[in-house]
Tab-separated table of C-alpha atoms in Angstrom:
chain	number	residue	atom	x	y	z
A	264	MET	CA	-25.158	-6.256	-6.928
A	265	GLU	CA	-28.381	-5.967	-8.924
A	266	ILE	CA	-28.361	-2.202	-8.473
A	267	LEU	CA	-24.774	-1.980	-9.694
A	268	GLU	CA	-25.655	-4.052	-12.747
A	269	VAL	CA	-28.524	-1.689	-13.545
A	270	LEU	CA	-26.253	1.344	-13.158
A	271	ALA	CA	-23.687	-0.285	-15.443
A	272	GLY	CA	-26.431	-0.338	-18.123
A	273	HIS	CA	-27.083	-2.712	-20.978
A	274	GLY	CA	-27.604	-1.770	-24.621
A	275	ASP	CA	-30.129	1.043	-25.048
A	276	GLU	CA	-30.616	1.243	-21.285
A	277	ARG	CA	-27.104	2.681	-20.816
A	278	ASP	CA	-27.266	6.297	-19.642
A	279	ALA	CA	-24.110	8.288	-18.881
A	280	ASP	CA	-26.159	10.637	-16.710
A	281	GLY	CA	-27.252	7.823	-14.430
A	282	PHE	CA	-30.677	6.602	-13.357
A	283	GLY	CA	-33.285	7.808	-10.897
A	284	VAL	CA	-34.463	5.859	-7.861
A	285	SER	CA	-37.932	5.274	-9.304
A	286	TRP	CA	-36.577	3.862	-12.567
A	287	ILE	CA	-34.138	1.564	-10.752
A	288	ALA	CA	-36.892	0.314	-8.417
A	289	GLU	CA	-39.202	-0.368	-11.383
A	290	ARG	CA	-36.420	-2.132	-13.272
A	291	LEU	CA	-35.711	-4.414	-10.286
A	292	ASP	CA	-39.359	-4.774	-9.243
A	293	ARG	CA	-38.484	-3.551	-5.761
A	294	GLU	CA	-39.994	-1.004	-3.375
A	295	LYS	CA	-38.692	2.514	-4.000
A	296	SER	CA	-37.857	2.990	-0.306
A	297	GLN	CA	-35.848	-0.248	-0.249
A	298	VAL	CA	-33.838	0.781	-3.318
A	299	SER	CA	-33.306	4.269	-1.918
A	300	ARG	CA	-31.823	2.877	1.322
A	301	ALA	CA	-29.558	0.525	-0.611
A	302	LEU	CA	-28.342	3.370	-2.828
A	303	ARG	CA	-27.505	5.536	0.191
A	304	SER	CA	-25.438	2.705	1.663
A	305	LEU	CA	-23.622	2.190	-1.632
A	306	GLU	CA	-22.985	5.931	-1.879
A	307	LEU	CA	-21.357	5.984	1.560
A	308	GLU	CA	-18.985	3.247	0.368
A	309	GLY	CA	-18.119	5.119	-2.824
A	310	MET	CA	-19.694	2.403	-4.982
A	311	VAL	CA	-22.223	4.825	-6.471
A	312	GLU	CA	-22.440	8.598	-6.664
A	313	ARG	CA	-25.411	10.915	-6.901
A	314	ASP	CA	-25.612	13.955	-9.144
A	315	PRO	CA	-26.676	16.844	-6.869
A	316	LEU	CA	-28.612	18.516	-9.705
A	317	THR	CA	-30.389	15.643	-11.457
A	318	ARG	CA	-30.495	13.440	-8.324
A	319	ARG	CA	-29.610	10.496	-10.549
A	320	TYR	CA	-27.204	7.753	-9.517
A	321	ARG	CA	-24.262	6.334	-11.447
A	322	LEU	CA	-21.329	4.063	-10.663
A	323	GLY	CA	-18.938	5.559	-8.110
A	324	TRP	CA	-15.207	6.225	-7.951
A	325	ARG	CA	-14.394	3.268	-5.704
A	326	LEU	CA	-15.832	0.761	-8.168
A	327	PHE	CA	-13.673	2.186	-10.949
A	328	ALA	CA	-10.678	2.192	-8.625
A	329	LEU	CA	-11.233	-1.488	-7.845
A	330	ALA	CA	-11.567	-2.278	-11.539
A	331	ALA	CA	-8.366	-0.392	-12.296
A	332	ARG	CA	-6.638	-2.126	-9.401
A	333	THR	CA	-7.655	-5.505	-10.855
A	334	GLN	CA	-6.565	-4.475	-14.341
A	335	HIS	CA	-3.205	-3.381	-12.986
A	336	ALA	CA	-2.772	-6.191	-10.465
A	337	ARG	CA	0.554	-7.248	-11.997
A	338	LEU	CA	1.819	-3.661	-12.038
A	339	VAL	CA	0.907	-3.198	-8.378
A	340	ARG	CA	2.516	-6.498	-7.391
A	341	LEU	CA	5.769	-5.689	-9.170
A	342	ALA	CA	5.816	-2.109	-7.886
A	343	ALA	CA	5.343	-2.970	-4.216
A	344	PRO	CA	9.030	-3.545	-3.276
A	345	TYR	CA	10.132	-0.374	-5.069
A	346	VAL	CA	7.468	1.772	-3.390
A	347	ARG	CA	8.317	0.276	0.017
A	348	ARG	CA	11.989	0.941	-0.615
A	349	LEU	CA	11.366	4.636	-1.306
A	350	ALA	CA	9.151	5.024	1.753
A	351	ALA	CA	11.811	3.427	3.961
A	352	ALA	CA	14.670	5.434	2.418
A	353	PHE	CA	13.224	8.835	3.318
A	354	ASP	CA	10.538	7.975	5.896
A	355	GLU	CA	8.027	9.723	3.661
A	356	ASP	CA	4.806	8.534	2.043
A	357	ALA	CA	5.437	6.868	-1.336
A	358	TYR	CA	2.981	6.070	-4.115
A	359	LEU	CA	2.412	4.302	-7.430
A	360	CYS	CA	0.205	6.397	-9.725
A	361	VAL	CA	-1.240	6.008	-13.230
A	362	LEU	CA	-2.903	8.398	-15.672
A	363	ARG	CA	-6.581	7.947	-16.484
A	364	GLY	CA	-7.681	10.549	-19.018
A	365	SER	CA	-7.036	13.869	-17.299
A	366	MET	CA	-6.992	12.264	-13.829
A	367	VAL	CA	-4.231	10.651	-11.776
A	368	LEU	CA	-5.216	7.490	-9.895
A	369	THR	CA	-3.186	6.193	-6.956
A	370	LEU	CA	-2.950	2.411	-7.168
A	371	LEU	CA	-0.617	1.774	-4.237
A	372	SER	CA	0.599	3.758	-1.246
A	373	VAL	CA	3.134	2.992	1.475
A	374	PRO	CA	3.019	5.310	4.504
A	375	SER	CA	5.873	6.784	6.474
A	376	SER	CA	6.261	6.262	10.207
A	377	ARG	CA	4.303	9.446	10.966
A	378	ALA	CA	1.041	9.013	12.827
A	379	TYR	CA	-1.088	11.057	10.407
A	380	HIS	CA	-1.623	10.044	6.785
A	381	ARG	CA	-4.042	11.043	4.077
A	382	VAL	CA	-5.609	8.081	2.300
A	383	TRP	CA	-4.885	8.415	-1.437
A	384	GLU	CA	-5.033	4.772	-2.541
A	385	GLY	CA	-7.953	4.328	-4.932
A	386	VAL	CA	-8.466	8.090	-5.222
A	387	SER	CA	-8.327	10.042	-8.491
A	388	VAL	CA	-7.367	13.737	-8.686
A	389	PRO	CA	-6.958	16.115	-11.651
A	390	VAL	CA	-3.563	15.719	-13.296
A	391	ILE	CA	-2.779	19.419	-12.826
A	392	MET	CA	-3.112	19.002	-9.045
A	393	ALA	CA	-1.189	15.748	-8.664
A	394	GLY	CA	2.460	15.451	-7.727
A	395	ALA	CA	2.860	12.660	-10.293
A	396	GLY	CA	1.236	14.672	-13.072
A	397	ARG	CA	4.441	16.037	-14.610
A	398	SER	CA	6.063	12.624	-14.782
A	399	LEU	CA	2.991	10.990	-16.302
A	400	LEU	CA	2.764	13.648	-19.033
A	401	ALA	CA	6.486	13.792	-19.806
A	402	ASP	CA	6.072	12.163	-23.250
A	403	TRP	CA	3.266	14.483	-24.344
A	404	ASP	CA	4.259	17.140	-26.865
A	405	ASP	CA	3.945	20.768	-25.777
A	406	ASP	CA	0.895	21.499	-27.942
A	407	ARG	CA	-1.026	18.609	-26.428
A	408	VAL	CA	-0.042	19.726	-22.910
A	409	ARG	CA	-1.143	23.293	-23.668
A	410	GLU	CA	-4.511	22.002	-24.881
A	411	LEU	CA	-4.995	20.047	-21.655
A	412	LEU	CA	-3.918	22.930	-19.437
A	413	ARG	CA	-6.123	25.474	-21.198
A	414	ALA	CA	-9.095	23.145	-20.775
A	415	THR	CA	-8.489	22.438	-17.083
A	416	LEU	CA	-6.435	25.229	-15.478
A	417	PRO	CA	-8.364	27.544	-13.142
A	418	SER	CA	-8.522	30.998	-14.679
A	419	GLY	CA	-6.792	33.869	-12.925
A	420	LEU	CA	-4.467	31.686	-10.847
A	421	ASP	CA	-0.988	33.147	-10.461
A	422	SER	CA	0.701	29.957	-9.288
A	423	ALA	CA	2.653	26.959	-10.549
A	424	VAL	CA	-0.633	25.183	-11.190
A	425	GLY	CA	-1.987	28.203	-13.045
A	426	SER	CA	1.117	28.839	-15.148
A	427	GLU	CA	1.321	27.185	-18.542
A	428	GLU	CA	4.964	28.105	-19.049
A	429	GLN	CA	5.917	26.783	-15.624
A	430	TRP	CA	4.272	23.491	-16.470
A	431	LEU	CA	6.182	23.206	-19.742
A	432	ALA	CA	9.454	24.045	-17.979
A	433	GLU	CA	8.829	21.334	-15.388
A	434	LEU	CA	8.039	18.806	-18.125
A	435	ALA	CA	11.309	19.713	-19.843
A	436	HIS	CA	13.106	19.026	-16.562
A	437	VAL	CA	11.528	15.560	-16.331
A	438	ARG	CA	12.712	14.764	-19.857
A	439	THR	CA	16.311	15.752	-19.139
A	440	ALA	CA	16.784	14.895	-15.445
A	441	GLY	CA	14.368	11.976	-15.209
A	442	TYR	CA	12.333	13.323	-12.279
A	443	ALA	CA	9.968	16.148	-11.332
A	444	ILE	CA	9.760	18.372	-8.271
A	445	SER	CA	6.354	19.994	-8.212
A	446	ASP	CA	3.951	21.702	-5.844
A	447	THR	CA	0.560	20.197	-5.181
A	448	GLU	CA	-2.612	22.173	-4.567
A	449	LEU	CA	-3.932	19.253	-2.492
A	450	ASP	CA	-1.587	19.761	0.461
A	451	ASP	CA	0.361	22.970	1.038
A	452	THR	CA	2.700	21.257	3.514
A	453	GLU	CA	4.236	18.791	1.054
A	454	VAL	CA	6.221	18.690	-2.174
A	455	GLY	CA	5.930	15.804	-4.633
A	456	VAL	CA	9.038	14.212	-6.123
A	457	SER	CA	8.162	11.810	-8.931
A	458	ALA	CA	9.685	9.881	-11.828
A	459	PRO	CA	8.116	8.087	-14.807
A	460	VAL	CA	8.032	4.296	-15.135
A	461	ARG	CA	8.156	2.809	-18.653
A	462	ASP	CA	6.890	-0.537	-19.897
A	463	HIS	CA	8.383	-2.937	-22.467
A	464	ARG	CA	7.216	-0.650	-25.292
A	465	GLY	CA	9.046	2.327	-23.829
A	466	LEU	CA	5.777	4.054	-22.977
A	467	ILE	CA	5.147	5.761	-19.634
A	468	THR	CA	2.814	3.419	-17.808
A	469	ALA	CA	3.029	4.796	-14.242
A	470	ALA	CA	4.955	7.088	-11.924
A	471	LEU	CA	6.657	6.589	-8.571
A	472	THR	CA	6.119	9.499	-6.202
A	473	VAL	CA	7.414	10.518	-2.783
A	474	SER	CA	5.627	13.221	-0.782
A	475	VAL	CA	8.293	15.280	0.976
A	476	THR	CA	7.693	17.843	3.712
A	477	ARG	CA	7.995	21.365	2.322
A	478	THR	CA	10.737	22.300	4.829
A	479	SER	CA	13.211	20.161	2.895
A	480	GLY	CA	15.793	22.264	1.087
A	481	ARG	CA	16.264	22.401	-2.657
A	482	ALA	CA	19.462	20.346	-2.584
A	483	ARG	CA	17.707	17.659	-0.569
A	484	LEU	CA	14.785	17.556	-3.011
A	485	HIS	CA	17.099	17.046	-5.975
A	486	GLU	CA	18.947	14.336	-4.043
A	487	ILE	CA	15.632	12.561	-3.460
A	488	GLY	CA	14.703	13.130	-7.116
A	489	GLY	CA	17.818	11.307	-8.278
A	490	VAL	CA	17.034	8.300	-6.099
A	491	VAL	CA	13.377	8.232	-7.220
A	492	ALA	CA	14.514	8.383	-10.867
A	493	GLN	CA	16.995	5.550	-10.295
A	494	THR	CA	14.335	3.439	-8.613
A	495	ALA	CA	11.852	4.126	-11.434
A	496	ALA	CA	14.514	3.127	-13.985
A	497	GLU	CA	15.117	-0.172	-12.183
A	498	PHE	CA	11.378	-0.818	-12.029
A	499	SER	CA	11.148	-0.046	-15.770
A	500	ILE	CA	13.800	-2.667	-16.498
A	501	GLY	CA	11.738	-5.126	-14.489
A	502	LEU	CA	8.835	-4.335	-16.849
A	503	GLY	CA	11.006	-5.037	-19.890
A	504	HIS	CA	12.099	-1.519	-20.802
A	505	GLY	CA	15.568	-0.784	-22.124
A	506	PRO	CA	18.075	-2.489	-24.408
A	507	ALA	CA	18.860	-5.054	-21.725
A	508	GLY	CA	15.293	-6.389	-21.925
A	509	PRO	CA	13.465	-8.000	-19.007
A	510	ARG	CA	15.640	-8.845	-16.036
A	511	PRO	CA	15.327	-12.354	-14.599
A	512	PRO	CA	14.464	-12.449	-10.886
A	513	GLY	CA	17.546	-11.966	-8.721
A	514	GLU	CA	19.802	-10.720	-11.535
A	515	PRO	CA	21.643	-7.526	-10.559
A	516	SER	CA	20.388	-4.313	-12.088
A	517	ARG	CA	22.528	-2.733	-14.780
A	518	THR	CA	20.946	0.710	-14.534
A	519	ARG	CA	23.159	3.734	-14.051
A	520	ARG	CA	22.553	5.677	-10.905
A	521	ALA	CA	20.666	8.910	-11.429
A	522	THR	CA	22.584	10.529	-8.577
A	523	ARG	CA	26.325	10.878	-8.108
A	524	PRO	CA	27.531	7.288	-7.589
A	525	ALA	CA	30.247	6.203	-5.230
A	526	PRO	CA	32.833	4.171	-7.203
A	527	SER	CA	32.706	1.309	-4.746
A	528	ASP	CA	28.931	1.187	-4.483
A	529	PRO	CA	27.579	-1.820	-6.459
A	530	ALA	CA	24.186	-1.782	-8.105
A	531	PRO	CA	21.401	-3.415	-6.026
A	532	GLU	CA	20.774	-7.065	-6.848
A	533	ALA	CA	17.022	-7.008	-6.485
A	534	PRO	CA	14.282	-4.730	-5.165
A	535	SER	CA	13.873	-4.956	-1.444
A	536	ASP	CA	12.372	-3.030	1.415
A	537	GLN	CA	15.827	-1.702	2.274
A	538	GLY	CA	16.174	1.939	1.327
A	539	PRO	CA	18.954	3.101	-1.010
A	540	ALA	CA	21.880	4.884	0.522
A	541	VAL	CA	20.909	8.489	1.090
A	542	SER	CA	23.009	11.272	2.523
A	543	HIS	CA	21.787	12.741	5.768
A	544	ASP	CA	24.511	15.364	5.979
A	545	PRO	CA	23.240	18.121	8.296
A	546	ALA	CA	25.084	20.602	6.122
A	547	VAL	CA	22.451	20.137	3.408
A	548	SER	CA	20.267	23.223	3.409
A	549	HIS	CA	16.600	23.083	4.394
A	550	ASP	CA	15.145	26.222	2.908
A	551	PRO	CA	11.325	26.432	2.869
A	552	GLY	CA	9.168	27.244	-0.103
A	553	CYS	CA	10.224	24.554	-2.566
A	554	GLU	CA	8.052	23.769	-5.543
A	555	LEU	CA	6.434	20.352	-5.961
């Protein structure tokens, strides 16, 4: 804990580039070898990270993830039933993500029934590589998005990630349809389907995302997109968004379905782990090569 407090810095001692082992040992009046061993252990846990060039240490990604998780404890608690519902509906991994600068942080993940899962909870990735990125940036104006993309896009990439116009087109789709279908450079076997979540101010505060296997057809992806958008809208109402204001616990949702509703299908009364009704018609196509 003392090492972490030193790395956090105080007053003039704060250094964004981190601190060396010798300085930390002197500051704590400890043996350099003892501090070095402690730093290596903290690095393995993600609590600190070491710059490979300067060899200085600074606070690590896991510590910031824990801080963000604490800051957003209420958001995570309220999101849990909605994320579980999406995971159960499609038997796919589902996530709650937030934007941090130009990075997307996963606050909560619910796995599918498959044996293999990547661990994304507490991990930050560049917004241009994240499935939730389009939904989280949906309220940004095009000039601001272009500025971000030109600062972060890899040069010479002829792909959805490397295409400014493709990005803007996908953002326009989020604004009109309420969800995004976008490729991710992190996993070439999956497509991300996401939708923005708004708070009581009407601002995008998070995104719900489902990772779908790339073999799913385009019609299926849009079907999933409608359900994710509906679920995100219900979650937004729970956060106080919309003319109806905050919904008391147990009161039925008054949100319109984002997909084609059945006339006799009532709105869900409260979030639960039960998945929404989803068509599993084998006639739905399953063409490969869909964009995330």
